Coordinates of C-alpha atoms and ligand atoms in Angstrom, one line a residue:
X1 CA 41.0 -9.0 6.2
X2 CA 40.5 -12.7 5.6
X3 CA 44.1 -13.3 7.3
X4 CA 43.0 -11.8 10.6
X5 CA 39.6 -13.5 10.7
X6 CA 40.9 -17.1 10.2
X7 CA 42.2 -18.1 13.7
X8 CA 43.7 -21.4 14.3
X9 CA 40.4 -22.9 15.4
X10 CA 38.7 -21.9 12.2
X11 CA 41.7 -23.2 10.2
X12 CA 41.5 -26.6 12.0
X13 CA 37.8 -27.0 11.0
X14 CA 38.0 -25.7 7.3
X15 CA 36.4 -28.0 4.8
X16 CA 34.9 -27.6 1.4
X17 CA 31.2 -27.4 0.9
X18 CA 31.2 -30.7 -1.1
X19 CA 32.9 -32.6 1.8
X20 CA 30.3 -31.2 4.2
X21 CA 27.6 -32.3 1.8
X22 CA 28.9 -35.7 1.9
X23 CA 28.9 -35.9 5.6
X24 CA 25.2 -34.7 6.0
X25 CA 22.8 -37.6 6.7
X26 CA 20.4 -38.8 4.0
X27 CA 17.5 -38.2 6.4
X28 CA 18.3 -34.6 7.1
X29 CA 16.4 -32.4 9.6
X30 CA 18.2 -29.2 9.2
X31 CA 17.9 -26.2 11.5
X32 CA 19.3 -23.2 9.5
X33 CA 20.1 -19.6 10.2
X34 CA 18.2 -16.9 8.2
X35 CA 15.1 -14.9 8.7
X36 CA 13.8 -13.6 5.3
X37 CA 16.7 -13.5 2.7
X38 CA 19.1 -12.3 5.4
X39 CA 21.8 -14.3 7.2
X40 CA 21.1 -17.8 5.8
X41 CA 23.6 -20.4 4.5
X42 CA 24.3 -19.9 0.8
X43 CA 26.6 -22.6 -0.2
X44 CA 26.2 -25.9 1.6
X45 CA 22.6 -26.4 0.8
X46 CA 23.6 -26.2 -3.0
X47 CA 26.3 -28.7 -2.5
X48 CA 23.9 -31.1 -0.8
X49 CA 21.4 -30.6 -3.6
X50 CA 24.1 -31.5 -6.0
X51 CA 24.8 -34.7 -3.9
X52 CA 21.2 -35.6 -4.3
X53 CA 21.2 -35.0 -8.0
X54 CA 24.3 -37.1 -8.5
X55 CA 23.0 -39.8 -6.3
X56 CA 21.9 -43.2 -8.0
X57 CA 19.1 -43.3 -5.4
X58 CA 17.7 -39.7 -4.8
X59 CA 14.6 -41.2 -3.2
X60 CA 16.8 -42.3 -0.3
X61 CA 17.1 -38.7 0.7
X62 CA 14.4 -36.8 2.7
X63 CA 14.7 -33.2 4.2
X64 CA 12.9 -31.4 6.9
X65 CA 13.9 -27.8 6.7
X66 CA 13.5 -25.5 9.8
X67 CA 14.4 -21.9 9.4
X68 CA 13.6 -18.5 11.0
X69 CA 11.2 -17.4 8.2
X70 CA 11.5 -17.5 4.6
X71 CA 15.1 -17.4 3.3
X72 CA 16.9 -16.9 0.0
X73 CA 16.9 -19.1 -3.1
X74 CA 20.2 -20.6 -2.1
X75 CA 18.4 -22.4 0.8
X76 CA 14.7 -22.5 0.4
X77 CA 14.7 -22.7 -3.4
X78 CA 17.6 -25.1 -3.9
X79 CA 16.3 -27.6 -1.4
X80 CA 12.8 -27.3 -2.7
X81 CA 13.9 -28.1 -6.2
X82 CA 15.7 -31.4 -5.1
X83 CA 12.1 -32.7 -4.8
X84 CA 13.2 -34.4 -1.5
X85 CA 12.0 -31.7 0.8
X86 CA 9.2 -33.1 3.0
X87 CA 8.6 -30.5 5.7
X88 CA 9.1 -26.8 6.0
X89 CA 8.6 -24.8 9.2
X90 CA 7.6 -22.0 9.9
X91 CA 7.3 -19.6 7.0
X92 CA 8.0 -19.4 3.3
X93 CA 7.7 -17.0 0.4
X94 CA 9.6 -18.8 -2.3
X95 CA 7.6 -19.5 -5.5
X96 CA 9.0 -23.1 -5.8
X97 CA 8.1 -23.9 -2.1
X98 CA 4.7 -22.3 -2.5
X99 CA 4.0 -24.3 -5.6
X100 CA 4.9 -27.7 -3.9
X101 CA 2.9 -26.8 -0.8
X102 CA -0.3 -26.0 -2.9
X103 CA 0.1 -29.0 -5.0
X104 CA 0.0 -31.0 -1.8
X105 CA 3.4 -32.4 -2.2
X106 CA 5.2 -30.6 0.7
X107 CA 4.1 -30.4 4.3
X108 CA 4.2 -26.8 5.6
X109 CA 3.3 -25.9 9.2
X110 CA 2.3 -22.3 9.4
X111 CA 2.7 -21.1 12.9
X112 CA 3.2 -18.0 15.1
X113 CA 6.9 -17.3 14.9
X114 CA 7.1 -16.7 18.7
X115 CA 6.0 -20.3 19.3
X116 CA 8.7 -22.0 17.2
X117 CA 11.6 -22.1 19.7
X118 CA 9.5 -23.5 22.5
X119 CA 8.0 -26.2 20.2
X120 CA 11.5 -27.1 19.0
X121 CA 13.0 -27.3 22.5
X122 CA 10.0 -29.2 23.8
X123 CA 10.6 -31.9 21.1
X124 CA 7.1 -31.4 19.5
X125 CA 8.8 -31.5 16.0
X126 CA 11.0 -34.2 14.6
X127 CA 14.4 -33.5 16.2
X128 CA 17.2 -31.6 14.4
X129 CA 20.2 -33.5 13.4
X130 CA 22.3 -30.6 11.8
X131 CA 22.4 -26.9 12.2
X132 CA 24.0 -24.9 9.5
X133 CA 24.5 -21.1 10.3
X134 CA 26.0 -18.2 8.6
X135 CA 28.6 -16.4 10.8
X136 CA 31.0 -13.5 10.6
X137 CA 33.3 -15.0 13.3
X138 CA 33.9 -18.1 15.3
X139 CA 36.3 -18.4 18.3
X140 CA 38.1 -21.4 19.6
X141 CA 36.0 -21.5 22.8
X142 CA 32.9 -21.9 20.6
X143 CA 31.4 -18.4 20.4
X144 CA 29.6 -18.0 17.1
X145 CA 28.8 -14.4 15.8
X146 CA 25.8 -14.2 13.5
X147 CA 25.4 -12.0 10.4
X148 CA 22.4 -10.2 9.1
X149 CA 19.7 -12.1 11.2
X150 CA 19.3 -13.8 14.4
X151 CA 16.0 -15.7 13.8
X152 CA 16.0 -19.2 15.2
X153 CA 19.8 -19.8 15.2
X154 CA 20.4 -19.9 19.0
X155 CA 17.7 -22.6 19.3
X156 CA 18.9 -24.7 16.4
X157 CA 22.5 -24.5 17.6
X158 CA 21.5 -25.5 21.1
X159 CA 19.6 -28.6 19.7
X160 CA 21.6 -29.9 16.7
X161 CA 24.0 -32.8 17.0
X162 CA 26.3 -31.5 14.4
X163 CA 27.1 -27.8 13.6
X164 CA 28.4 -26.5 10.4
X165 CA 29.3 -22.9 9.8
X166 CA 29.5 -20.7 6.7
X167 CA 31.9 -18.0 7.7
X168 CA 30.9 -15.2 5.4
X169 CA 33.7 -12.7 4.9
X170 CA 31.4 -10.2 3.1
X171 CA 30.4 -9.1 6.6
X172 CA 32.7 -6.8 8.4
X173 CA 34.0 -8.1 11.8
X174 CA 32.5 -5.0 13.2
X175 CA 29.2 -6.9 13.0
X176 CA 30.1 -8.4 16.2
X177 CA 28.1 -6.7 19.0
X178 CA 24.9 -6.1 16.9
X179 CA 23.2 -9.2 18.2
X180 CA 21.8 -9.7 21.8
X181 CA 21.3 -13.4 22.3
X182 CA 19.0 -14.6 25.0
X183 CA 16.6 -17.5 25.3
X184 CA 14.0 -17.6 28.0
X185 CA 14.1 -20.7 30.1
X186 CA 11.3 -23.2 29.5
X187 CA 8.5 -23.4 32.1
X188 CA 9.8 -20.9 34.6
X189 CA 7.8 -18.0 33.5
X190 CA 10.4 -15.5 34.7
X191 CA 10.1 -12.0 33.2
X192 CA 12.1 -11.1 30.1
X193 CA 13.8 -7.9 31.2
X194 CA 13.2 -5.7 28.2
X195 CA 11.4 -2.5 29.1
X196 CA 12.7 -0.4 26.3
X197 CA 13.5 -1.1 22.6
X198 CA 17.4 -0.8 23.3
X199 CA 17.6 -2.9 26.4
X200 CA 20.2 -5.6 26.2
X201 CA 19.8 -8.7 28.2
X202 CA 22.0 -11.3 26.5
X203 CA 25.3 -11.9 24.8
X204 CA 26.5 -10.7 21.4
X205 CA 27.3 -14.3 20.4
X206 CA 25.9 -17.9 20.6
X207 CA 28.1 -20.2 22.7
X208 CA 28.3 -23.9 21.8
X209 CA 30.8 -26.7 22.7
X210 CA 33.5 -26.2 20.0
X211 CA 33.6 -30.0 19.6
X212 CA 30.1 -29.9 18.1
X213 CA 31.3 -27.7 15.3
X214 CA 32.1 -30.3 12.7
X215 CA 33.1 -28.0 9.8
X216 CA 33.5 -24.5 8.6
X217 CA 33.6 -23.2 5.0
X218 CA 34.6 -19.7 3.9
X219 CA 32.2 -17.7 1.8
X220 CA 32.0 -14.2 0.4
X221 CA 28.5 -13.6 -0.6
X222 CA 25.9 -10.8 0.0
X223 CA 22.3 -11.8 0.9
X224 CA 20.2 -12.1 -2.2
X225 CA 17.4 -9.9 -1.1
X226 CA 15.2 -8.6 -3.8
X227 CA 15.8 -5.1 -4.7
X228 CA 13.8 -2.3 -3.1
X229 CA 10.6 -1.6 -4.8
X230 CA 9.4 2.0 -4.6
X231 CA 6.1 2.2 -3.0
X232 CA 3.2 2.9 -5.4
X233 CA 0.4 5.5 -5.1
X234 CA -2.0 3.4 -3.1
X235 CA 0.6 2.6 -0.6
X236 CA 1.3 6.3 -0.1
X237 CA -2.4 7.0 0.4
X238 CA -2.7 4.2 3.0
X239 CA 0.5 5.7 4.7
X240 CA -1.1 9.1 4.9
X241 CA -4.3 7.9 6.5
X242 CA -2.2 6.1 9.1
X243 CA 0.0 9.2 9.9
X244 CA -3.2 11.3 10.2
X245 CA -4.7 8.7 12.6
X246 CA -1.5 8.6 14.7
X247 CA -1.3 12.4 15.0
X248 CA -4.9 12.5 15.9
X249 CA -4.3 9.8 18.8
X250 CA -1.4 12.0 20.0
X251 CA -3.7 15.0 20.1
X252 CA -6.2 13.1 22.3
X253 CA -3.5 11.8 24.6
X254 CA -3.9 8.1 23.7
X255 CA -0.5 7.9 22.2
X256 CA 2.4 9.9 24.0
X257 CA 3.9 12.8 22.1
X258 CA 7.2 11.0 21.8
X259 CA 5.1 8.2 20.1
X260 CA 5.4 4.4 20.6
X261 CA 7.7 2.1 18.8
X262 CA 6.5 0.8 15.6
X263 CA 6.4 -2.8 14.2
X264 CA 5.8 -3.0 10.5
X265 CA 5.5 -5.9 8.2
X266 CA 7.4 -6.4 4.9
X267 CA 6.4 -5.0 1.6
X268 CA 5.2 -2.0 -0.2
X269 CA 2.8 -0.4 2.1
X270 CA 5.1 -0.9 5.2
X271 CA 7.9 0.9 3.2
X272 CA 5.6 3.7 2.3
X273 CA 4.7 4.4 5.9
X274 CA 8.4 4.9 6.9
X275 CA 9.1 7.0 3.8
X276 CA 6.1 9.3 4.6
X277 CA 7.2 9.6 8.2
X278 CA 10.6 10.5 7.2
X279 CA 9.2 13.3 5.0
X280 CA 6.8 14.6 7.6
X281 CA 8.0 17.4 9.9
X282 CA 5.4 16.4 12.5
X283 CA 7.3 13.3 13.3
X284 CA 10.7 13.8 15.0
X285 CA 12.1 10.6 16.5
X286 CA 11.1 7.1 15.7
X287 CA 11.7 3.7 17.4
X288 CA 11.1 0.4 15.9
X289 CA 10.4 -3.0 17.8
X290 CA 10.0 -5.3 14.8
X291 CA 11.1 -8.4 13.1
X292 CA 12.2 -7.1 9.7
X293 CA 14.1 -3.9 8.8
X294 CA 14.1 -3.1 5.1
X295 CA 15.8 -0.3 3.1
X296 CA 13.2 2.1 4.1
X297 CA 15.0 2.5 7.3
X298 CA 17.5 4.6 5.4
X299 CA 14.9 7.2 4.8
X300 CA 14.6 7.6 8.7
X301 CA 18.4 7.6 9.1
X302 CA 18.8 10.3 6.4
X303 CA 16.2 12.5 8.0
X304 CA 17.9 11.9 11.3
X305 CA 14.7 10.5 12.8
X306 CA 15.7 7.0 13.7
X307 CA 16.3 6.8 17.5
X308 CA 16.6 3.1 17.7
X309 CA 15.7 -0.2 15.9
X310 CA 15.2 -3.6 17.4
X311 CA 14.7 -6.5 14.9
X312 CA 15.5 -10.1 14.2
X313 CA 16.6 -9.4 10.6
X314 CA 18.2 -6.8 8.4
X315 CA 16.8 -7.4 5.0
X316 CA 18.6 -5.0 2.8
X317 CA 19.0 -4.9 -0.9
X318 CA 22.5 -5.2 -2.3
X319 CA 22.9 -1.5 -2.2
X320 CA 21.4 -1.4 1.4
X321 CA 23.8 -4.1 2.6
X322 CA 26.9 -2.2 1.3
X323 CA 25.7 1.1 2.8
X324 CA 25.0 -0.6 6.1
X325 CA 28.4 -2.2 6.2
X326 CA 30.1 1.1 5.2
X327 CA 28.4 3.1 7.8
X328 CA 28.5 0.4 10.5
X329 CA 30.6 2.4 12.9
X330 CA 27.9 5.1 13.2
X331 CA 24.9 2.9 12.8
X332 CA 25.8 0.1 15.2
X333 CA 24.6 2.1 18.2
X334 CA 21.1 2.4 16.7
X335 CA 20.4 -1.4 16.1
X336 CA 19.9 -4.6 18.0
X337 CA 19.2 -8.0 16.5
X338 CA 17.4 -10.4 18.7
X339 CA 16.4 -14.1 18.4
X340 CA 12.8 -14.2 17.0
X341 CA 11.5 -15.6 20.3
X342 CA 12.4 -12.2 21.8
X343 CA 11.7 -9.9 18.8
X344 CA 8.2 -11.5 18.6
X345 CA 7.6 -12.1 22.3
X346 CA 4.1 -11.4 23.3
X347 CA 5.2 -10.4 26.9
X348 CA 7.7 -7.8 25.6
X349 CA 5.4 -6.5 22.9
X350 CA 2.6 -6.0 25.4
X351 CA 4.9 -4.3 27.9
X352 CA 6.7 -1.9 25.5
X353 CA 3.4 -0.9 23.8
X354 CA 3.7 -1.1 20.0
X355 CA 1.9 0.5 17.1
X356 CA 1.7 -2.5 14.7
X357 CA 1.1 -2.4 11.0
X358 CA 0.6 -5.5 9.0
X359 CA -0.9 -6.4 5.7
X360 CA -4.1 -8.3 4.9
X361 CA -4.8 -10.3 1.9
X362 CA -8.5 -9.8 2.6
X363 CA -10.6 -8.6 5.5
X364 CA -14.4 -9.1 6.1
X365 CA -17.1 -6.5 7.1
X366 CA -16.6 -7.4 10.8
X367 CA -12.8 -7.0 10.8
X368 CA -11.6 -10.5 10.6
X369 CA -8.3 -10.7 8.6
X370 CA -7.1 -13.3 6.2
X371 CA -3.2 -12.8 5.7
X372 CA -2.4 -16.3 4.5
X373 CA -4.8 -18.2 2.3
X374 CA -6.0 -17.3 -1.3
X375 CA -9.6 -18.7 -1.7
X376 CA -9.2 -20.1 1.7
X377 CA -7.1 -23.0 0.5
X378 CA -3.8 -21.8 -1.3
X379 CA -1.0 -20.7 1.0
X380 CA 0.6 -17.5 0.1
X381 CA 3.5 -17.0 2.6
X382 CA 2.2 -17.7 6.2
X383 CA 1.2 -15.8 9.3
X384 CA 4.8 -15.1 10.2
X385 CA 5.0 -12.6 13.0
X386 CA 1.8 -10.7 12.2
X387 CA -0.2 -12.6 14.8
X388 CA 2.4 -12.2 17.6
X389 CA 2.4 -8.5 17.0
X390 CA -1.3 -7.8 16.3
X391 CA -2.7 -9.7 19.3
X392 CA -0.4 -7.9 21.7
X393 CA -0.2 -4.5 20.2
X394 CA -1.0 -1.3 21.8
X395 CA -2.7 -0.2 18.6
X396 CA -3.0 -2.8 15.9
X397 CA -3.6 -1.9 12.3
X398 CA -4.2 -3.8 9.1
X399 CA -3.6 -2.3 5.8
X400 CA -4.5 -3.5 2.2
X401 CA -5.2 -1.9 -1.1
X402 CA -9.0 -2.1 -1.5
X403 CA -8.8 -4.2 -4.7
X404 CA -6.3 -6.8 -6.1
X405 CA -5.6 -8.0 -9.6
X406 CA -6.8 -4.8 -11.2
X407 CA -10.2 -5.0 -9.6
X408 CA -11.0 -8.7 -10.1
X409 CA -10.8 -9.1 -6.3
X410 CA -12.1 -7.1 -3.6
X411 CA -10.0 -7.1 -0.5
X412 CA -13.1 -6.6 1.5
X413 CA -15.5 -9.4 1.4
X414 CA -18.6 -10.6 3.3
X415 CA -16.8 -13.3 5.2
X416 CA -13.1 -14.1 5.1
X417 CA -12.4 -17.5 3.5
X418 CA -9.7 -18.1 6.2
X419 CA -9.1 -16.2 9.5
X420 CA -5.7 -15.4 10.9
X421 CA -6.5 -12.3 12.9
X422 CA -9.9 -12.3 14.4
X423 CA -12.1 -9.2 15.0
X424 CA -11.0 -9.1 18.7
X425 CA -7.5 -8.4 17.8
X426 CA -7.9 -6.1 14.8
X427 CA -8.3 -2.4 16.0
X428 CA -7.7 -0.3 12.8
X429 CA -8.5 -1.1 9.2
X430 CA -6.9 1.0 6.4
X431 CA -7.1 0.9 2.6
X432 CA -6.3 3.7 0.2
X433 CA -9.8 4.7 0.4
X434 CA -9.7 5.5 4.1
X435 CA -9.2 4.4 7.6
X436 CA -11.8 2.6 9.9
X437 CA -11.2 2.9 13.6
X438 CA -12.9 -0.3 14.9
X439 CA -12.3 0.2 18.6
X440 CA -15.2 0.1 20.9
X441 CA -17.5 -0.6 18.1
X442 CA -20.2 -3.3 17.8
X443 CA -19.9 -5.7 14.8
X444 CA -22.7 -3.8 13.1
X445 CA -21.0 -0.5 13.6
X446 CA -17.8 -2.0 12.3
X447 CA -19.4 -3.4 9.2
X448 CA -20.9 0.1 8.4
X449 CA -17.6 1.8 9.0
X450 CA -15.6 -0.7 6.9
X451 CA -18.0 -0.4 4.0
X452 CA -18.1 3.4 4.2
X453 CA -14.4 4.0 4.7
X454 CA -12.3 1.2 3.2
X455 CA -14.1 -0.5 0.3
X456 CA -13.5 0.4 -3.3
X457 CA -16.3 2.2 -5.1
X458 CA -16.6 -0.7 -7.6
X459 CA -17.6 -3.0 -4.8
X460 CA -19.4 -0.8 -2.3
X461 CA -23.0 -1.3 -3.4
X462 CA -22.4 -5.0 -3.7
X463 CA -21.2 -5.2 -0.1
X464 CA -23.9 -2.9 1.1
X465 CA -26.4 -5.3 -0.5
X466 CA -24.9 -8.2 1.2
X467 CA -25.0 -6.5 4.6
X468 CA -28.7 -5.6 4.2
X469 CA -29.6 -9.1 3.0
X470 CA -27.7 -10.6 6.0
X471 CA -29.8 -8.5 8.4
X472 CA -32.9 -9.9 6.7
X473 CA -32.1 -13.5 6.9
X474 CA -29.6 -13.9 9.7
X475 CA -30.1 -16.4 12.5
X476 CA -28.9 -13.9 15.0
X477 CA -28.6 -10.1 14.7
X478 CA -25.4 -9.6 16.6
X479 CA -23.1 -10.3 13.7
X480 CA -25.5 -10.7 10.8
X481 CA -24.6 -13.1 8.1
X482 CA -26.4 -14.8 5.2
X483 CA -24.6 -18.2 5.4
X484 CA -25.8 -19.0 1.8
X485 CA -24.0 -16.0 0.4
X486 CA -21.2 -15.4 2.8
X487 CA -18.5 -17.1 0.7
X488 CA -20.4 -16.5 -2.6
X489 CA -17.8 -13.8 -3.7
X490 CA -15.0 -16.4 -3.4
X491 CA -17.0 -19.0 -5.2
X492 CA -17.6 -16.4 -8.1
X493 CA -13.9 -15.7 -8.2
X494 CA -13.0 -19.4 -8.5
X495 CA -15.7 -19.9 -11.2
X496 CA -15.4 -16.7 -13.3
X497 CA -12.0 -15.2 -12.5
X498 CA -13.5 -12.2 -10.6
X499 CA -15.6 -11.4 -7.6
X500 CA -17.5 -8.8 -9.6
X501 CA -20.7 -10.0 -11.2
X502 CA -20.2 -7.8 -14.3
X503 CA -16.8 -9.3 -15.1
X504 CA -16.6 -11.5 -18.1
X505 CA -13.5 -13.7 -18.3
X506 CA -11.6 -12.9 -21.5
X507 CA -10.8 -16.3 -23.0
X508 CA -7.1 -16.5 -24.0
X509 CA -6.3 -18.2 -27.2
X510 CA -5.0 -21.4 -25.7
X511 CA -8.0 -22.1 -23.4
Ligands
LIG601 O1 0.1 -10.6 -6.2 O2 1.9 -9.4 -7.2 O3 1.0 -11.4 -8.3 O4 -0.4 -9.3 -8.1 O5 -1.1 -11.0 -3.4 O6 0.0 -8.5 -2.5 O7 -0.6 -6.1 -2.4 O8 1.8 -6.8 -3.3 O9 1.0 -7.1 -0.8 O10 3.4 -7.9 -0.9 O11 2.5 -6.8 1.1 O12 1.7 -9.0 0.5 C1 -0.6 -10.4 3.0 C2 0.7 -11.6 1.2 C3 0.6 -9.1 1.3 C4 1.9 -10.3 3.0 C5 0.6 -10.4 2.1 C6 -2.1 -10.7 -4.2 C7 -1.6 -9.4 -5.0 C8 -0.1 -9.8 -5.2 C9 0.8 -9.6 -2.8 P1 0.6 -10.2 -7.6 P2 0.6 -7.0 -2.3 P3 2.3 -7.7 0.0 C10 6.4 -9.6 8.6 C11 4.9 -9.9 9.0 C12 1.6 -12.3 6.3 C13 2.8 -12.4 7.1 C14 3.2 -11.1 7.8 C15 2.0 -11.5 3.9 C16 0.2 -10.5 -3.9 O13 2.0 -9.1 3.7 O14 2.5 -12.6 3.6 O15 2.5 -10.1 7.8 N1 1.6 -11.3 5.2 N2 4.3 -11.1 8.3 O16 -2.3 -9.2 -6.2 C17 -5.8 -13.1 -4.0 C18 -6.6 -11.5 -2.4 C19 -5.4 -10.8 -2.7 C20 -4.5 -11.4 -3.5 C21 -3.7 -9.5 -2.7 N3 -7.6 -11.1 -1.7 N4 -6.7 -12.8 -3.2 N5 -4.6 -12.5 -4.2 N6 -3.4 -10.5 -3.6 N7 -4.9 -9.6 -2.2 C22 7.1 -10.7 7.8 C23 7.3 -12.0 8.5 O17 6.7 -12.4 9.3 C24 8.6 -12.7 8.1

């Protein structure tokens, strides 16, 4: 109950959100808890935005916002809409943020999540003056117990001059113990001692000097994660190709019978894979070493297949959060939340050996993947952890529906308009059409496989024609390209609204 949670230390620090907002500097470089809409501060940012709104000189304010990943509207959205947000690091997916970034009004640095902590600690970014974290408990000796995500909190708390805490009583105190906080030393290169997904190497809390905690507010709010969207037909087809592939690898002894831990990105397809594993009797016990766990984990729990899940965030719908809290006693032994420097750490990923599954916006015939930039120029969300996992995976897979926007866009193109994951890191390509195993293949063999297995029938001939033409005019014949035509599909999309030559843009009344 709220009575037992509020110890004398917390009581001595209690403030209102408005009072805290008044104390924050006008030039604010904020390190906030939260990774996806999970475990982020939900009230103080709104109070600060209100202060800016009420101010006679709003242009005196400027905000740099550092988080774990994207967060909820109460942080990312609210601060974006002040118009005073100048810099966002390292990931976002909020429509308002995205709009400002693509209008060129907001700086966004898109980076591998595993690099963020080091860059921050080395002082490469403008220094943090304030950290705000959501916690479920704070002790008088300065132990802070986080909520639904770990993200960057340990780094930001270590670096910030002033610390403010949103003590969120929606989270049971039993959350204490879920986290395993450990930050590798800089420059020493000592091993991070995680050999198995369930190894613990740190503490269940972040310890700070209690004098740096300048204020605490009480809240009682669930994360505003979007509801759980049921996977669509294409996602289930992709999932089934992936399961068949994994079982074939087991048969050939390349993946052990007890499988390898999975990493999976967010979204439709990732959820479908877990739903299919839950239903498929050939899969008995699953481990996850990943950065985001979504509601689809409940399918594995209900089918008694979840052995263990290591993550940096629990991104549950409202129902999912309630269920998790209700079942915390039994579920706690199956989960660890780690700082994102550890959940995404290349050393650990490589040692454990992961099957990674991430989503592409588009891929080219040679297996280069664009996960971030529409038409090479407009930021979607960011690379997030997909690069950390892909590059270091035991088996790295990329999945995408073969077409987007009802067929106006082919997800498979002659040359990607931006490259996040290059041909050297991408091993398996999957669409609802089929799966291409690109390992130990030459570029030309990869092109033939991708065209044959992954491309939608409405774009197959067009891509075959490109590949033939490329072989005729290419400068070199190792990775043939027709440089005049390589980005012509994107140019056509920008000019006509579709990559398909037969598409006639239907003019709307107001154009
Ligand atoms: O837009 O809904 O308006 O039609 O992109 O596409 O198919 O719903 O897929 O939600 O899984 O997102 C790559 C963006 C895929 C995501 C990306 C349009 C499409 C739709 C979304 P509409 P889908 P998803 C874990 C790991 C990078 C970070 C990452 C992502 C919308 O997975 O951000 O993996 N990944 N992190 O219509 C233009 C194309 C398109 C296209 C699809 N070629 N051109 N638009 N769309 N293909 C998470 C973290 O790291 C925190």
